[in-house]
Tab-separated table of C-alpha atoms in Angstrom:
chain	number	residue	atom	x	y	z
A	1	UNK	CA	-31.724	35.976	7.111
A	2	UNK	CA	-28.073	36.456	6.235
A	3	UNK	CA	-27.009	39.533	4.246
A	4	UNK	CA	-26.967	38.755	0.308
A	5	UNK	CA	-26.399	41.580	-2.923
A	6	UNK	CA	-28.751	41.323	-5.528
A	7	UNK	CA	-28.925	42.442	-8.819
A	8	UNK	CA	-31.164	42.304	-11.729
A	9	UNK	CA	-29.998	40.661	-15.416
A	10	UNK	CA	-30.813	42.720	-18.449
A	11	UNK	CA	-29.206	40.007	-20.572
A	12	UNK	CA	-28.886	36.284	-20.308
A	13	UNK	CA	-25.034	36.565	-21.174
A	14	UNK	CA	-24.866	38.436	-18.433
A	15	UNK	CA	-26.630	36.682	-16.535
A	16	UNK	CA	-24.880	33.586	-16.722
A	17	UNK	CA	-21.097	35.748	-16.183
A	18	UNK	CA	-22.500	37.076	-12.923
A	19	UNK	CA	-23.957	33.873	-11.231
A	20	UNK	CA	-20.761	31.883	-12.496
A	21	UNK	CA	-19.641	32.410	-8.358
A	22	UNK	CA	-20.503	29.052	-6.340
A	23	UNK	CA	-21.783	31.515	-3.935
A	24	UNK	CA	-24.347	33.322	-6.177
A	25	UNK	CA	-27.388	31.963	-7.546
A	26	UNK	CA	-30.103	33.032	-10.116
A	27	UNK	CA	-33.498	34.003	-9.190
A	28	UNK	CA	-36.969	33.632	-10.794
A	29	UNK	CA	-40.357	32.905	-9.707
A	30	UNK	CA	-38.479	32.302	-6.316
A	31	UNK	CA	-40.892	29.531	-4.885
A	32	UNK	CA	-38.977	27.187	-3.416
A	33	UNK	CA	-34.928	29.124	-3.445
A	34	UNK	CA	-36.567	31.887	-1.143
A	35	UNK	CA	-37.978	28.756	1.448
A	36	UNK	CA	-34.783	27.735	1.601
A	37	UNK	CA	-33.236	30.822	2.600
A	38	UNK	CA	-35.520	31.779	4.875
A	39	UNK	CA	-34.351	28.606	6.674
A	40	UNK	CA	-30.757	29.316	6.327
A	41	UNK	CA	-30.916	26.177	4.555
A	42	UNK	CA	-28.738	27.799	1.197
A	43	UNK	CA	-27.627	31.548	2.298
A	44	UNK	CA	-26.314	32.676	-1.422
A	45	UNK	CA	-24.296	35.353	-1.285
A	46	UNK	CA	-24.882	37.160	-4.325
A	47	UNK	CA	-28.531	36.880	-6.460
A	48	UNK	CA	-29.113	37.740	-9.845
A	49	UNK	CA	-32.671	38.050	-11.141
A	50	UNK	CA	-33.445	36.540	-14.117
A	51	UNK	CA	-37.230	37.262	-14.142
A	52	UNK	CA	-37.208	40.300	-16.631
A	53	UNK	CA	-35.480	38.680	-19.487
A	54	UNK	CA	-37.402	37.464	-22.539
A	55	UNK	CA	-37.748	33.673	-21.885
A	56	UNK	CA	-41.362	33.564	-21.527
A	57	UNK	CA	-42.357	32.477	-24.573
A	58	UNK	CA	-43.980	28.728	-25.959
A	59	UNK	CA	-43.118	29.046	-29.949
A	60	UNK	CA	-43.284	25.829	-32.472
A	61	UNK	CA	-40.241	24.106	-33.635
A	62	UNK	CA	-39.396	23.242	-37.540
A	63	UNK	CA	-39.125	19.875	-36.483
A	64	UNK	CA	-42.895	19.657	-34.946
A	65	UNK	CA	-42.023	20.461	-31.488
A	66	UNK	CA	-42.284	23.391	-28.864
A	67	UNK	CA	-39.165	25.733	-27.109
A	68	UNK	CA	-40.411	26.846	-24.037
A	69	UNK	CA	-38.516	29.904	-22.300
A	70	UNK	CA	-37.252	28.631	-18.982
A	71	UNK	CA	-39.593	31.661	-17.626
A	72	UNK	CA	-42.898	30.558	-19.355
A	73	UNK	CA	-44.801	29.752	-15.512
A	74	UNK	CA	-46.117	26.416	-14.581
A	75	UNK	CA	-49.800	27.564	-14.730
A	76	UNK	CA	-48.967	29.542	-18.667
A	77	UNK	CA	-47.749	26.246	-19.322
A	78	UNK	CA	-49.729	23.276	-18.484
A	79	UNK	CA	-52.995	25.262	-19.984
A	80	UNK	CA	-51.927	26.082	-23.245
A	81	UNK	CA	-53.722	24.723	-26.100
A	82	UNK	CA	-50.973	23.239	-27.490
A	83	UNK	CA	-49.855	20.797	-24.517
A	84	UNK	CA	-53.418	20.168	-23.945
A	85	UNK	CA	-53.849	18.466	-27.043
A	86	UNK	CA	-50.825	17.360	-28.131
A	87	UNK	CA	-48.808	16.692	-25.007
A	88	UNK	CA	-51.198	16.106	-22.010
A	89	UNK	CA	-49.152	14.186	-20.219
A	90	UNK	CA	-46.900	17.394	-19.625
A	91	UNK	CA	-50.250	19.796	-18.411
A	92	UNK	CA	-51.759	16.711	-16.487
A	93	UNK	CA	-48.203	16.123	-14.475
A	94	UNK	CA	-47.934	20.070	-14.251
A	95	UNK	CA	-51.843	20.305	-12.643
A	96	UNK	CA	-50.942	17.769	-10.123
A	97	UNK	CA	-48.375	19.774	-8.784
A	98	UNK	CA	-48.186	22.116	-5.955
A	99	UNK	CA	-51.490	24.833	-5.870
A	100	UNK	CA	-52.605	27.238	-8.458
A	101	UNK	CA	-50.780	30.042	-6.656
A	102	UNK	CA	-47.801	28.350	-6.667
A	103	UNK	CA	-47.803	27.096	-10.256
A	104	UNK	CA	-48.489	31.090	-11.391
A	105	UNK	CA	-45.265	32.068	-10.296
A	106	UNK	CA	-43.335	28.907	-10.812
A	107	UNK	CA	-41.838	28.667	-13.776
A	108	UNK	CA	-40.229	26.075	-16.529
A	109	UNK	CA	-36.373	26.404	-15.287
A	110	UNK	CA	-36.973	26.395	-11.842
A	111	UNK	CA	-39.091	23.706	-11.250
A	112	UNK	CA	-36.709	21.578	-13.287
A	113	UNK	CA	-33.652	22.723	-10.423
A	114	UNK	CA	-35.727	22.617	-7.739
A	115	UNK	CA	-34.685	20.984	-4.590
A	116	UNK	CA	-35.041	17.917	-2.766
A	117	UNK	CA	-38.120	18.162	0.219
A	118	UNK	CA	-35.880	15.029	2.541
A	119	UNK	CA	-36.747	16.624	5.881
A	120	UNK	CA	-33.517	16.278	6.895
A	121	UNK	CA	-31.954	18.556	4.176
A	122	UNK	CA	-34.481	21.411	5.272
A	123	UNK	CA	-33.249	21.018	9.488
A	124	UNK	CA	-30.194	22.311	9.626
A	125	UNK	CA	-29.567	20.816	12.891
A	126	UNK	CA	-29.787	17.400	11.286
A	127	UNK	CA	-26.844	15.442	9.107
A	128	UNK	CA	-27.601	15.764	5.429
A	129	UNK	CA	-24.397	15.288	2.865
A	130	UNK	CA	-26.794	17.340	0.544
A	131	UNK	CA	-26.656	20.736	2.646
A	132	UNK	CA	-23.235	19.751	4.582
A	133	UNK	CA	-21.140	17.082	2.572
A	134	UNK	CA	-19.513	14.522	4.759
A	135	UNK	CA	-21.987	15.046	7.594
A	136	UNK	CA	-23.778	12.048	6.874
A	137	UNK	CA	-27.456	11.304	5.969
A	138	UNK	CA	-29.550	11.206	8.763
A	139	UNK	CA	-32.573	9.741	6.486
A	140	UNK	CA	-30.716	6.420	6.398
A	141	UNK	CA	-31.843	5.437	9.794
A	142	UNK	CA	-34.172	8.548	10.226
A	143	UNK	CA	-38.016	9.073	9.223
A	144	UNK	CA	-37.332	7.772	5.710
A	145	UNK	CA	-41.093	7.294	4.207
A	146	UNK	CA	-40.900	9.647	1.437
A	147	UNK	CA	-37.104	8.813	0.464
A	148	UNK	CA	-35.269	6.949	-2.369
A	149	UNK	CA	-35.331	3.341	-3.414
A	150	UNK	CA	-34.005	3.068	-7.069
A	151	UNK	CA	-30.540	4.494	-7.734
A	152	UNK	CA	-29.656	5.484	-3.625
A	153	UNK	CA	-26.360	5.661	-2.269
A	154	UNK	CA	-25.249	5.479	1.751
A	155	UNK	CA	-24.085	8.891	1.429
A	156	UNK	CA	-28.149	9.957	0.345
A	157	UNK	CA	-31.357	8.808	0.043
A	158	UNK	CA	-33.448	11.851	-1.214
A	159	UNK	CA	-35.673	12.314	-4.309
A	160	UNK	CA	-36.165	14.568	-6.953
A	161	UNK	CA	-40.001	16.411	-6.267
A	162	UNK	CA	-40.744	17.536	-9.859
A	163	UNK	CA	-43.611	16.528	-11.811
A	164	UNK	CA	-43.141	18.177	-14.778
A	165	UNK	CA	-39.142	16.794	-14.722
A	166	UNK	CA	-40.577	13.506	-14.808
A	167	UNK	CA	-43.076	14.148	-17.550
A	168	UNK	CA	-40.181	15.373	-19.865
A	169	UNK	CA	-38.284	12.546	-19.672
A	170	UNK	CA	-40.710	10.651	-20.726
A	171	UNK	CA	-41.296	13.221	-23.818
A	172	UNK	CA	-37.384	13.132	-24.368
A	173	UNK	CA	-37.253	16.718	-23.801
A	174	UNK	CA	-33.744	18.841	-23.670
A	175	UNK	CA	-32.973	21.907	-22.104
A	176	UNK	CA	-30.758	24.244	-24.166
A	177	UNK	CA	-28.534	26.351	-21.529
A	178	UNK	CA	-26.296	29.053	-21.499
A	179	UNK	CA	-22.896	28.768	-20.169
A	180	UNK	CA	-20.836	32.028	-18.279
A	181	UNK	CA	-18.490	31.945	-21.509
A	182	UNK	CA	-21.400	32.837	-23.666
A	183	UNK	CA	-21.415	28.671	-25.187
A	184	UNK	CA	-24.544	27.071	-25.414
A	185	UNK	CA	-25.185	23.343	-25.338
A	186	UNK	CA	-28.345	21.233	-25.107
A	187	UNK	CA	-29.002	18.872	-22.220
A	188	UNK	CA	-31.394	15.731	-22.587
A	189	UNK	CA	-33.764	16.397	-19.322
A	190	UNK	CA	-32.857	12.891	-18.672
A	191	UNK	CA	-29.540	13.637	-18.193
A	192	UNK	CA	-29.800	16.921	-16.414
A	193	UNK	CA	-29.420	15.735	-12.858
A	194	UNK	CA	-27.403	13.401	-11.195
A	195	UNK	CA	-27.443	10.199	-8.817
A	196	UNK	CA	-26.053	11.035	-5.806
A	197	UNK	CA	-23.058	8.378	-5.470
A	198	UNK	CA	-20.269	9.879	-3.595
A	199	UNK	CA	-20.999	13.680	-4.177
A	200	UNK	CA	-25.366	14.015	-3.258
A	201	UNK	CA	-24.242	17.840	-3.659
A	202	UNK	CA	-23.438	17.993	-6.907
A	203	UNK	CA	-26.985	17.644	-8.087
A	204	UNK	CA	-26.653	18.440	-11.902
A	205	UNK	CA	-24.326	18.127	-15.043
A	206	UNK	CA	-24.684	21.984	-15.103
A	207	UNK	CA	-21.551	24.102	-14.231
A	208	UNK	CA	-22.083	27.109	-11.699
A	209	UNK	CA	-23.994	29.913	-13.738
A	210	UNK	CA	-24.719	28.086	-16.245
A	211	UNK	CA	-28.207	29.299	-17.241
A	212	UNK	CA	-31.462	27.226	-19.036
A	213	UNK	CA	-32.970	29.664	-21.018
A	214	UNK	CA	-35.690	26.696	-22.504
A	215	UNK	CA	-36.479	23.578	-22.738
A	216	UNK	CA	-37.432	22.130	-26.252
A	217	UNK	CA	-40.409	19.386	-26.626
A	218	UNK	CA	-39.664	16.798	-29.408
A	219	UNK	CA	-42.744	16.156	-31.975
A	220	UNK	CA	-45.241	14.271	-29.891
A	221	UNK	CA	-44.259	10.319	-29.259
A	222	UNK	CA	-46.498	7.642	-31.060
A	223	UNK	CA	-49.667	6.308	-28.649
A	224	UNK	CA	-51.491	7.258	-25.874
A	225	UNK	CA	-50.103	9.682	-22.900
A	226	UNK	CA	-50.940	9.153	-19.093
A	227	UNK	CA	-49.170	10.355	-15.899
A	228	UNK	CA	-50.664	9.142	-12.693
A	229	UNK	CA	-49.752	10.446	-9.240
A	230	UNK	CA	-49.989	8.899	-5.710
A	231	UNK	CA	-49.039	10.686	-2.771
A	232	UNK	CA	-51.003	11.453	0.634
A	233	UNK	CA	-53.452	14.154	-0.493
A	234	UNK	CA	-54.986	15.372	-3.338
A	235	UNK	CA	-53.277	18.334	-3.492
A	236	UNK	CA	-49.863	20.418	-2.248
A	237	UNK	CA	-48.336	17.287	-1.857
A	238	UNK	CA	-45.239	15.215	-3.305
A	239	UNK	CA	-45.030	12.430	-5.305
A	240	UNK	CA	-44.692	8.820	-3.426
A	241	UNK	CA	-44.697	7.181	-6.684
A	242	UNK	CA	-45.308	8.769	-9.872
A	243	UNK	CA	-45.377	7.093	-13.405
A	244	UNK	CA	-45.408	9.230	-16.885
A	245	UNK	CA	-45.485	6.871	-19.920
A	246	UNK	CA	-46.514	6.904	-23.782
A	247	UNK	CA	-47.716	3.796	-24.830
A	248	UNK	CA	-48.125	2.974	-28.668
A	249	UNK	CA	-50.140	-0.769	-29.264
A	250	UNK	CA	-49.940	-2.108	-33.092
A	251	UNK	CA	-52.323	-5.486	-32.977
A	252	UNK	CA	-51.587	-6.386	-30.029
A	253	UNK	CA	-48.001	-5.900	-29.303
A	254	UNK	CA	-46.484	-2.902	-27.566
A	255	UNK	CA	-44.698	-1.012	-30.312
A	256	UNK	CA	-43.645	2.234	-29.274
A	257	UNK	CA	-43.039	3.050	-25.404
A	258	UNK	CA	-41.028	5.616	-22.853
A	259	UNK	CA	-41.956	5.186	-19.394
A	260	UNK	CA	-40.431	7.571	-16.320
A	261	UNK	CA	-40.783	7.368	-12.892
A	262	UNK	CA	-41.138	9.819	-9.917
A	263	UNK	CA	-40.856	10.102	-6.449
A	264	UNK	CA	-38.280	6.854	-6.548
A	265	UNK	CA	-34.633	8.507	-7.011
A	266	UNK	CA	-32.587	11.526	-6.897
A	267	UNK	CA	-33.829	11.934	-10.213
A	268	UNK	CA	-36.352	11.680	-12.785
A	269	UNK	CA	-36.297	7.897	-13.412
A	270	UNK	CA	-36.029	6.579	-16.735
A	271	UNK	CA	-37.554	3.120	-16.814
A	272	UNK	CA	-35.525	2.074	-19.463
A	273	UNK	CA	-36.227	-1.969	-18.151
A	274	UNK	CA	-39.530	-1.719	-18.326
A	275	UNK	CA	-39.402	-0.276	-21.403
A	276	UNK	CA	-37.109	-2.933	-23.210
A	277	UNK	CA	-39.056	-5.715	-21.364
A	278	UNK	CA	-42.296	-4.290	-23.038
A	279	UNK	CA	-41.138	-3.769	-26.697
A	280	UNK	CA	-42.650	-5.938	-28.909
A	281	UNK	CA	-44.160	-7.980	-26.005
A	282	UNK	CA	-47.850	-8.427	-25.948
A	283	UNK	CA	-49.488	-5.363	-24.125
A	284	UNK	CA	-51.167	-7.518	-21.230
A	285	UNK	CA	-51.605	-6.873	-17.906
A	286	UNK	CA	-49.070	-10.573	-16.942
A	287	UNK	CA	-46.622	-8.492	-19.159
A	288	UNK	CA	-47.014	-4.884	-18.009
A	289	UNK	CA	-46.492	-6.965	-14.325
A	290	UNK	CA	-43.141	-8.144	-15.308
A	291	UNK	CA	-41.967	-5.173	-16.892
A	292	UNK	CA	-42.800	-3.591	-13.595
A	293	UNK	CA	-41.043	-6.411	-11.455
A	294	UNK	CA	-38.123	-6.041	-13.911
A	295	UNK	CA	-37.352	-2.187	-13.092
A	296	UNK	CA	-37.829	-2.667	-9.456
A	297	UNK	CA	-34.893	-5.903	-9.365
A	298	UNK	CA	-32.586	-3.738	-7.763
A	299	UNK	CA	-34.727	-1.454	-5.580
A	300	UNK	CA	-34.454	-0.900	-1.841
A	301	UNK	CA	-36.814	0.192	1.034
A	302	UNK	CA	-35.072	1.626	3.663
A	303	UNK	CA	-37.824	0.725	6.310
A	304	UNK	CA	-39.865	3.625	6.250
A	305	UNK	CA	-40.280	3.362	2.836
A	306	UNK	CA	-40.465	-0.487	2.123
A	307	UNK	CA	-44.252	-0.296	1.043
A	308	UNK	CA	-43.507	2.017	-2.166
A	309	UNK	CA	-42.063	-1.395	-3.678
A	310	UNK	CA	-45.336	-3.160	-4.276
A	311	UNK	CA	-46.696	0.272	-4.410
A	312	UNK	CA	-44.218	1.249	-7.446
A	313	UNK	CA	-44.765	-2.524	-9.245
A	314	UNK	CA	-48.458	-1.531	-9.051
A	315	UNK	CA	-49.080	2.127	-9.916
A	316	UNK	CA	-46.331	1.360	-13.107
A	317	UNK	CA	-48.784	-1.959	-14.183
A	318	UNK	CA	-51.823	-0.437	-13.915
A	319	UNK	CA	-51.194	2.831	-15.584
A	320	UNK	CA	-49.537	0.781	-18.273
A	321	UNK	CA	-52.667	-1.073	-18.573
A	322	UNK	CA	-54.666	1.941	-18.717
A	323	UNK	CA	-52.556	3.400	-21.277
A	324	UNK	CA	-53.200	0.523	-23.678
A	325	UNK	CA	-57.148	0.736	-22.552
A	326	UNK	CA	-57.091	-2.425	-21.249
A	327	UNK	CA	-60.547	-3.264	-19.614
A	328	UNK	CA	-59.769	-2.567	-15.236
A	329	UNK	CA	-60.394	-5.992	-13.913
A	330	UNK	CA	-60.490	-7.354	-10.282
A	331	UNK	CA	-57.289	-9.219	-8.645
A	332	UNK	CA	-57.450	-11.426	-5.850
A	333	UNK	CA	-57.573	-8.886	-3.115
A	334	UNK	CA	-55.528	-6.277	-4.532
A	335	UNK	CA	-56.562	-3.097	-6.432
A	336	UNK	CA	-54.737	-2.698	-10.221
């Protein structure tokens, strides 16, 4: 391990004025930052601890909503009583993440900035325009099964691994963040990060030190909440395909929706297609099909990764279903 300082915040403020260095970055429940030093992989040169300040708290909102402190941990999170009931889809995408340990030291702000798992970003003796800009991205024509194929670029074809990120973009959640200047802003947490483009580096619209010290849950959307979650194992593993959604039916017509994608992009994917294919439309399963064909229109396999297209048009139709209780029926050879 190369030779870092480290220091511990006793404020936010200045917190955020001491990270503001490229080089330095903050520190919290450390789960996946101290991974990646361990493999040289980032090698900050300064750390500043953020895990004493007072941004562990879940309080209610005048407008009918929740701030959570960016330190309130994954685990403190996804089991209390007041996500269970009134925003499940947060604790259910939260419980499918990672292990127990792992989720009792995690926490809000970090697993929203955590990093990509492209294998090719963690060898550093491999290309990745992510870790080394303008070295190339050797998942293009590499071992590309878990990688991107909504919203790529040929400079990077990595995905964002957060559950929870995906389930708060489908809540329309924002993070409220601290700048080093001592401004504050809020950030919808569909907004947060970026595509890659031409700069895969630059991974969010945050400046250096800027700090999230919560992240603020709207009142609870109209409907019925689902997340669903394939991937290789039942647990400690990343999304393939991941779909969070609220789903609101009047008669028969879908009348309320937000739908968000995982394990597809470089970020948490806002099916905004889907979602204006669906409005109004009659919540069938022919329907919930084509709003699923019309998000994918423009996505790409890579080759290793060419099965998560029908595996994406399916997982988003049938949770859609289930989300409007539609009856699970039989198809000609293939599952819903």
């Amino acid at each position: 391990m190369r030779a870092f300082t480290y220091e511990r915040a006793e404020a936010a403020e200045a917190a955020a004025g001491r990270a503001a260095d490229p080089s330095a970055s903050f520190i919290a429940g450390g789960t996946n930052l101290v991974d990646l030093m361990k493999l040289q992989v980032l090698s900050p040169s300064h750390l500043v601890d953020v895990s004493r300040l007072p941004l562990d708290r879940i309080e209610a909102t005048e407008e009918g909503g929740l701030r959570i402190g960016a330190l309130v941990t994954n685990s403190a999170l996804a089991n209390d009583e007041r996500i269970k009931a009134t925003w499940p889809l947060l604790s259910r995408a939260l419980l499918s993440g990672a292990t127990a340990q792992l989720r009792n030291k995690a926490t809000t702000g970090g697993n929203l900035l955590q990093r990509t798992r492209c294998y090719y970003f963690y060898d550093t003796t491999s290309p990745c325009n992510k870790r080394e800009p303008g070295s190339g991205c050797g998942a293009l024509e590499g071992f590309n099964r878990i990688h991107a194929i909504l919203g790529a670029s040929e400079h990077c074809i990595a995905t964002h691994p957060s559950d929870m990120a995906v389930a708060m973009v489908a809540l329309g959640a924002e993070a409220e963040t601290l700048r080093p200047d001592g401004r504050r802003r809020r950030v919808a947490v569909e907004a947060l990060h970026r595509l890659p483009g031409e700069r895969p580096e630059l991974e969010t619209v945050l400046e250096p030190g800027e700090l999230i010290e919560a992240v603020v849950l709207p009142p609870p959307p109209k409907g019925r909440q689902l997340y669903r979650k394939v991937r290789d194992r039942s647990s400690y593993a990343f999304a393939l395909v991941s779909v969070a959604v609220a789903l609101e039916v009047e008669g028969n017509a879908v009348s309320s929706l937000r739908l968000a994608l995982g394990g597809v992009a470089h970020k948490p994917w806002r099916a905004s297609r889907a979602e204006a294919a669906l409005l109004g439309q009659p919540a069938t399963r022919d329907s919930f099909r084509a709003a699923a064909e019309a998000e994918l229109a423009e996505a790409v396999g890579h080759g290793g990764n060419d099965f998560k297209l029908p595996l994406a048009r399916r997982v988003i139709a049938a949770t859609l279903a289930d989300a409007a209780g539609l009856t699970p029926e039989a198809e000609e050879g293939e599952p819903v």
